[in-house]
């Protein structure tokens, strides 16, 4: 990917939570390639991802901040650091979630603390980033919030109740926020991937071949989904091309679900 002078996101600042690894790392790079200044906010740091992006697109393309999105003080610090460095916040990608490390577990065996942790990261985390990013967006009367959902909201996924319920919350979160923030010129949408062969998912070994075959079989396009498949829709939702699109779920899954 070459960074173009007239990228669709030139002059924009984007925060990508969970942008250090997995699909988020691809999001971070795609936004930088379109000209945005990208702030990677990840519990695992993100220095390596930031260095790689800076190596390709220049030192002004990115920075990383270690952040646990479930902690309000840390989320606020990310927004402060982003504004200090880039002057504003235009795009927020709520991608951080507990997903790849989760083991398939039957409802009667899900530990209550794990249930709470999944919701703290996947739901409270998105609430906190929005809470602390929107004042900066309102000040400019412009913003793009992209919440990463999941096709499992529509189909369910046995053994992943904690995860699918948290992503169900994200679908409602998008709808209500879109209506609340429209008057401030802020678009809020959900990007819902199907089962994606992200590096972290493959490494975790959580999803077996039988599940993968079932998911691929449910698609109109019968092949594996890769992180790269999501980048066109991500950039569309982050750019002016989608300025009249809000409150929607865009599923990118090879046609497995129909929204
Ligand atoms: N891979 C898939 O099949 C798939 C399908 C549908 C939706 N999704 C969603 O896409 C997103 C990325 O998925 P992935 O496969 O890359 O998963 P992943 O688990 O590899 O990535 C999650 C990222 O979030 C970070 N993170 C975890 N907890 C955090 C916290 N408390 N604070 C900040 N950062 C934290 C991790 O370090 C990692 O970089 C998630 O929202 C996931 O639910 C993934």
Coordinates of C-alpha atoms and ligand atoms in Angstrom, one line a residue:
X1 CA 0.0 0.0 0.0
X2 CA 1.5 3.4 -1.0
X3 CA 0.5 6.5 1.0
X4 CA -0.8 9.0 -1.5
X5 CA -0.6 12.8 -1.2
X6 CA -4.3 13.0 -1.8
X7 CA -5.4 10.1 0.2
X8 CA -9.0 9.9 1.1
X9 CA -8.1 10.6 4.8
X10 CA -5.4 13.2 4.3
X11 CA -5.4 15.6 7.3
X12 CA -7.6 13.3 9.4
X13 CA -6.7 11.8 12.8
X14 CA -7.8 8.3 13.6
X15 CA -7.8 6.3 16.8
X16 CA -7.7 2.5 16.4
X17 CA -8.2 0.6 19.6
X18 CA -6.7 -2.9 19.5
X19 CA -4.7 -1.6 16.6
X20 CA -1.5 -3.4 17.4
X21 CA -2.3 -6.9 16.4
X22 CA -4.7 -9.0 14.5
X23 CA -7.2 -7.3 12.2
X24 CA -6.7 -4.0 14.0
X25 CA -3.1 -3.8 12.8
X26 CA -4.4 -4.0 9.2
X27 CA -6.9 -1.2 10.0
X28 CA -4.2 1.0 11.4
X29 CA -2.1 0.5 8.3
X30 CA -5.0 1.0 5.8
X31 CA -5.9 4.3 7.5
X32 CA -2.3 5.5 7.4
X33 CA -2.0 4.6 3.8
X34 CA -5.0 6.8 3.0
X35 CA -3.2 9.7 4.7
X36 CA -4.6 9.7 8.2
X37 CA -2.5 10.2 11.4
X38 CA -3.2 7.0 13.3
X39 CA -3.1 6.5 17.0
X40 CA -2.8 2.9 18.0
X41 CA -4.3 2.3 21.4
X42 CA -3.8 -1.2 22.6
X43 CA -3.2 -3.0 25.9
X44 CA -0.3 -4.8 24.2
X45 CA 1.5 -1.5 23.4
X46 CA 1.7 -1.3 19.6
X47 CA 5.2 0.1 19.3
X48 CA 6.2 -2.5 16.8
X49 CA 3.1 -1.8 14.6
X50 CA 3.7 1.9 14.9
X51 CA 7.3 1.6 13.9
X52 CA 6.4 -0.5 10.9
X53 CA 3.8 2.0 9.7
X54 CA 6.2 5.0 10.4
X55 CA 8.8 3.1 8.3
X56 CA 6.4 2.9 5.3
X57 CA 4.5 6.2 5.6
X58 CA 6.7 8.5 7.6
X59 CA 7.1 9.5 11.3
X60 CA 4.0 11.7 11.2
X61 CA 1.8 8.8 10.2
X62 CA 1.3 7.2 13.5
X63 CA 2.0 6.9 17.3
X64 CA 1.1 4.2 19.8
X65 CA -0.3 4.5 23.4
X66 CA -0.6 1.6 25.8
X67 CA -4.2 1.5 26.9
X68 CA -6.6 -0.8 28.5
X69 CA -9.9 0.4 27.0
X70 CA -11.9 -0.8 30.1
X71 CA -10.0 1.9 32.2
X72 CA -11.4 5.4 31.9
X73 CA -8.2 7.2 33.0
X74 CA -6.3 5.3 30.3
X75 CA -8.8 6.0 27.6
X76 CA -8.9 9.7 28.5
X77 CA -5.1 9.8 28.3
X78 CA -5.2 8.4 24.8
X79 CA -7.5 11.1 23.6
X80 CA -5.4 13.8 25.3
X81 CA -2.2 12.4 23.7
X82 CA -3.9 12.2 20.3
X83 CA -5.0 15.8 20.4
X84 CA -1.6 16.9 21.7
X85 CA 0.1 15.2 18.8
X86 CA -2.4 15.7 15.9
X87 CA -4.6 18.5 17.1
X88 CA -8.0 16.8 16.8
X89 CA -9.8 13.4 16.5
X90 CA -11.8 12.7 13.4
X91 CA -12.1 8.9 13.3
X92 CA -12.6 6.4 16.1
X93 CA -12.4 2.7 15.3
X94 CA -13.6 0.6 18.3
X95 CA -11.9 -2.6 17.4
X96 CA -10.3 -3.7 20.7
X97 CA -12.2 -6.7 22.1
X98 CA -11.7 -10.0 23.9
X99 CA -12.2 -12.5 21.1
X100 CA -9.2 -14.5 19.8
X101 CA -8.1 -15.6 23.3
X102 CA -11.7 -16.8 24.4
X103 CA -12.2 -20.5 24.5
X104 CA -15.5 -22.0 23.4
X105 CA -17.4 -22.6 26.7
X106 CA -20.9 -23.8 27.4
X107 CA -23.2 -21.3 29.2
X108 CA -23.3 -23.3 32.4
X109 CA -19.5 -23.2 32.6
X110 CA -18.8 -19.6 31.8
X111 CA -17.1 -18.0 34.8
X112 CA -18.8 -14.8 36.0
X113 CA -15.6 -12.9 36.2
X114 CA -14.8 -13.7 32.6
X115 CA -18.3 -12.7 31.6
X116 CA -17.8 -9.3 33.3
X117 CA -14.3 -8.9 31.8
X118 CA -15.6 -9.6 28.2
X119 CA -18.3 -6.9 28.8
X120 CA -15.8 -4.5 30.4
X121 CA -13.5 -4.6 27.3
X122 CA -16.0 -5.1 24.5
X123 CA -18.8 -2.9 25.7
X124 CA -17.6 -0.5 28.4
X125 CA -14.4 0.0 26.4
X126 CA -16.4 1.3 23.4
X127 CA -18.5 3.5 25.6
X128 CA -15.4 5.0 27.2
X129 CA -13.7 5.8 24.0
X130 CA -16.8 7.4 22.6
X131 CA -17.4 9.3 25.8
X132 CA -13.9 10.9 25.6
X133 CA -13.6 11.2 21.8
X134 CA -16.9 12.9 21.0
X135 CA -16.2 16.2 22.7
X136 CA -13.3 16.6 20.3
X137 CA -15.5 15.6 17.3
X138 CA -18.3 17.9 18.4
X139 CA -15.9 20.8 18.6
X140 CA -15.2 20.3 14.8
X141 CA -18.8 19.3 14.0
X142 CA -17.3 16.2 12.3
X143 CA -16.6 12.6 13.2
X144 CA -16.7 9.0 12.1
X145 CA -17.2 6.3 14.7
X146 CA -16.8 2.8 13.5
X147 CA -17.8 0.1 15.9
X148 CA -16.5 -3.4 15.1
X149 CA -19.4 -5.8 15.5
X150 CA -19.7 -9.4 14.4
X151 CA -21.8 -11.5 12.1
X152 CA -22.4 -13.8 15.1
X153 CA -25.0 -11.2 16.3
X154 CA -27.3 -12.4 13.6
X155 CA -26.5 -16.1 13.7
X156 CA -25.4 -16.8 17.2
X157 CA -22.3 -18.9 18.0
X158 CA -22.8 -21.8 20.5
X159 CA -20.0 -21.7 23.1
X160 CA -19.4 -18.0 22.8
X161 CA -22.4 -16.5 24.6
X162 CA -20.3 -13.9 26.5
X163 CA -18.8 -12.7 23.2
X164 CA -21.9 -12.7 21.0
X165 CA -24.0 -11.0 23.7
X166 CA -21.3 -8.2 24.0
X167 CA -21.4 -7.7 20.2
X168 CA -25.2 -7.6 20.3
X169 CA -24.8 -4.7 22.7
X170 CA -22.5 -3.0 20.2
X171 CA -25.3 -3.2 17.5
X172 CA -27.7 -1.2 19.7
X173 CA -24.9 1.1 20.8
X174 CA -24.4 2.1 17.2
X175 CA -28.1 2.7 16.6
X176 CA -28.7 4.9 19.6
X177 CA -25.4 6.8 19.2
X178 CA -26.1 7.6 15.6
X179 CA -29.4 9.3 16.5
X180 CA -27.8 11.1 19.5
X181 CA -24.8 12.4 17.6
X182 CA -26.3 13.2 14.2
X183 CA -26.9 16.8 15.1
X184 CA -23.2 17.2 15.7
X185 CA -22.2 15.9 12.2
X186 CA -20.9 12.6 13.6
X187 CA -21.6 9.3 11.7
X188 CA -21.8 6.1 13.7
X189 CA -21.8 2.8 12.0
X190 CA -21.0 -0.9 12.7
X191 CA -18.6 -2.9 10.5
X192 CA -19.4 -6.5 11.1
X193 CA -16.8 -9.0 9.9
X194 CA -17.5 -12.7 9.4
X195 CA -15.0 -15.3 10.7
X196 CA -11.7 -13.7 9.7
X197 CA -8.4 -15.6 9.6
X198 CA -6.6 -12.9 11.5
X199 CA -3.1 -13.8 12.7
X200 CA -4.2 -13.8 16.3
X201 CA -7.2 -16.1 15.6
X202 CA -5.1 -18.6 13.7
X203 CA -2.4 -18.6 16.4
X204 CA -5.0 -19.1 19.1
X205 CA -6.3 -22.3 17.6
X206 CA -9.7 -21.5 19.1
X207 CA -11.8 -22.2 16.0
X208 CA -11.6 -25.7 14.6
X209 CA -11.7 -26.8 11.0
X210 CA -15.3 -28.0 11.4
X211 CA -16.5 -24.5 12.4
X212 CA -14.5 -22.9 9.7
X213 CA -15.9 -25.2 7.0
X214 CA -19.5 -24.6 8.3
X215 CA -19.0 -20.8 8.1
X216 CA -17.3 -20.9 4.7
X217 CA -20.2 -23.1 3.5
X218 CA -22.7 -20.5 4.6
X219 CA -21.2 -17.8 2.4
X220 CA -22.1 -16.8 -1.2
X221 CA -18.3 -16.6 -1.8
X222 CA -17.0 -19.9 -0.5
X223 CA -13.5 -19.0 0.7
X224 CA -11.7 -17.9 3.8
X225 CA -12.0 -14.3 4.9
X226 CA -8.8 -12.4 5.4
X227 CA -8.3 -9.1 7.2
X228 CA -7.6 -7.4 3.9
X229 CA -11.2 -8.1 2.9
X230 CA -12.4 -5.6 5.5
X231 CA -10.2 -2.6 4.5
X232 CA -12.4 -1.2 1.6
X233 CA -15.4 -0.9 3.9
X234 CA -13.4 0.5 6.7
X235 CA -11.9 3.3 4.6
X236 CA -15.4 4.0 3.1
X237 CA -16.9 4.4 6.6
X238 CA -13.9 6.5 7.7
X239 CA -14.0 8.8 4.7
X240 CA -16.3 11.6 3.3
X241 CA -17.7 9.0 0.9
X242 CA -20.0 7.9 3.7
X243 CA -21.0 11.3 5.1
X244 CA -24.7 10.5 4.7
X245 CA -24.5 6.9 6.1
X246 CA -25.2 6.5 9.8
X247 CA -26.7 4.0 12.2
X248 CA -26.0 1.1 9.8
X249 CA -24.4 -2.3 10.0
X250 CA -22.2 -3.1 7.0
X251 CA -21.5 -6.8 7.0
X252 CA -18.3 -7.9 5.2
X253 CA -18.4 -11.7 5.3
X254 CA -18.7 -13.0 1.8
X255 CA -22.5 -13.0 1.9
X256 CA -23.1 -15.2 4.9
X257 CA -25.6 -12.9 6.6
X258 CA -27.9 -10.3 4.9
X259 CA -28.4 -7.1 6.9
Ligands
LIG1 N1 -11.3 -12.6 13.8 C1 -12.6 -12.8 13.6 O1 -13.1 -13.8 13.1 C2 -13.6 -11.7 13.9 C3 -14.9 -11.9 13.5 C4 -15.9 -10.9 13.8 C5 -15.5 -9.8 14.6 N2 -14.2 -9.7 15.0 C6 -13.8 -8.5 15.8 O2 -12.8 -7.9 15.2 C7 -11.9 -7.3 16.2 C8 -10.5 -7.7 16.1 O3 -10.5 -9.1 16.1 P1 -9.1 -10.0 16.0 O4 -9.4 -11.3 15.4 O5 -8.1 -9.2 15.4 O6 -9.0 -10.2 17.6 P2 -7.7 -10.1 18.5 O7 -8.1 -10.7 19.8 O8 -6.5 -10.6 17.9 O9 -7.5 -8.5 18.6 C9 -7.9 -7.7 19.6 C10 -6.9 -6.6 19.8 O10 -7.4 -5.9 20.9 C11 -6.4 -5.7 21.9 N3 -7.0 -5.7 23.2 C12 -7.5 -6.8 23.9 N4 -7.9 -6.3 25.1 C13 -7.7 -5.0 25.1 C14 -8.0 -4.0 26.1 N5 -8.5 -4.2 27.3 N6 -7.6 -2.7 25.8 C15 -7.0 -2.4 24.6 N7 -6.8 -3.3 23.7 C16 -7.1 -4.6 23.9 C17 -5.5 -6.9 21.7 O11 -4.2 -6.7 22.2 C18 -5.5 -7.1 20.2 O12 -4.5 -6.2 19.5 C19 -12.6 -7.6 17.5 O13 -13.5 -6.6 17.9 C20 -13.4 -8.9 17.2 O14 -14.4 -9.1 18.1 C21 -13.3 -10.6 14.7

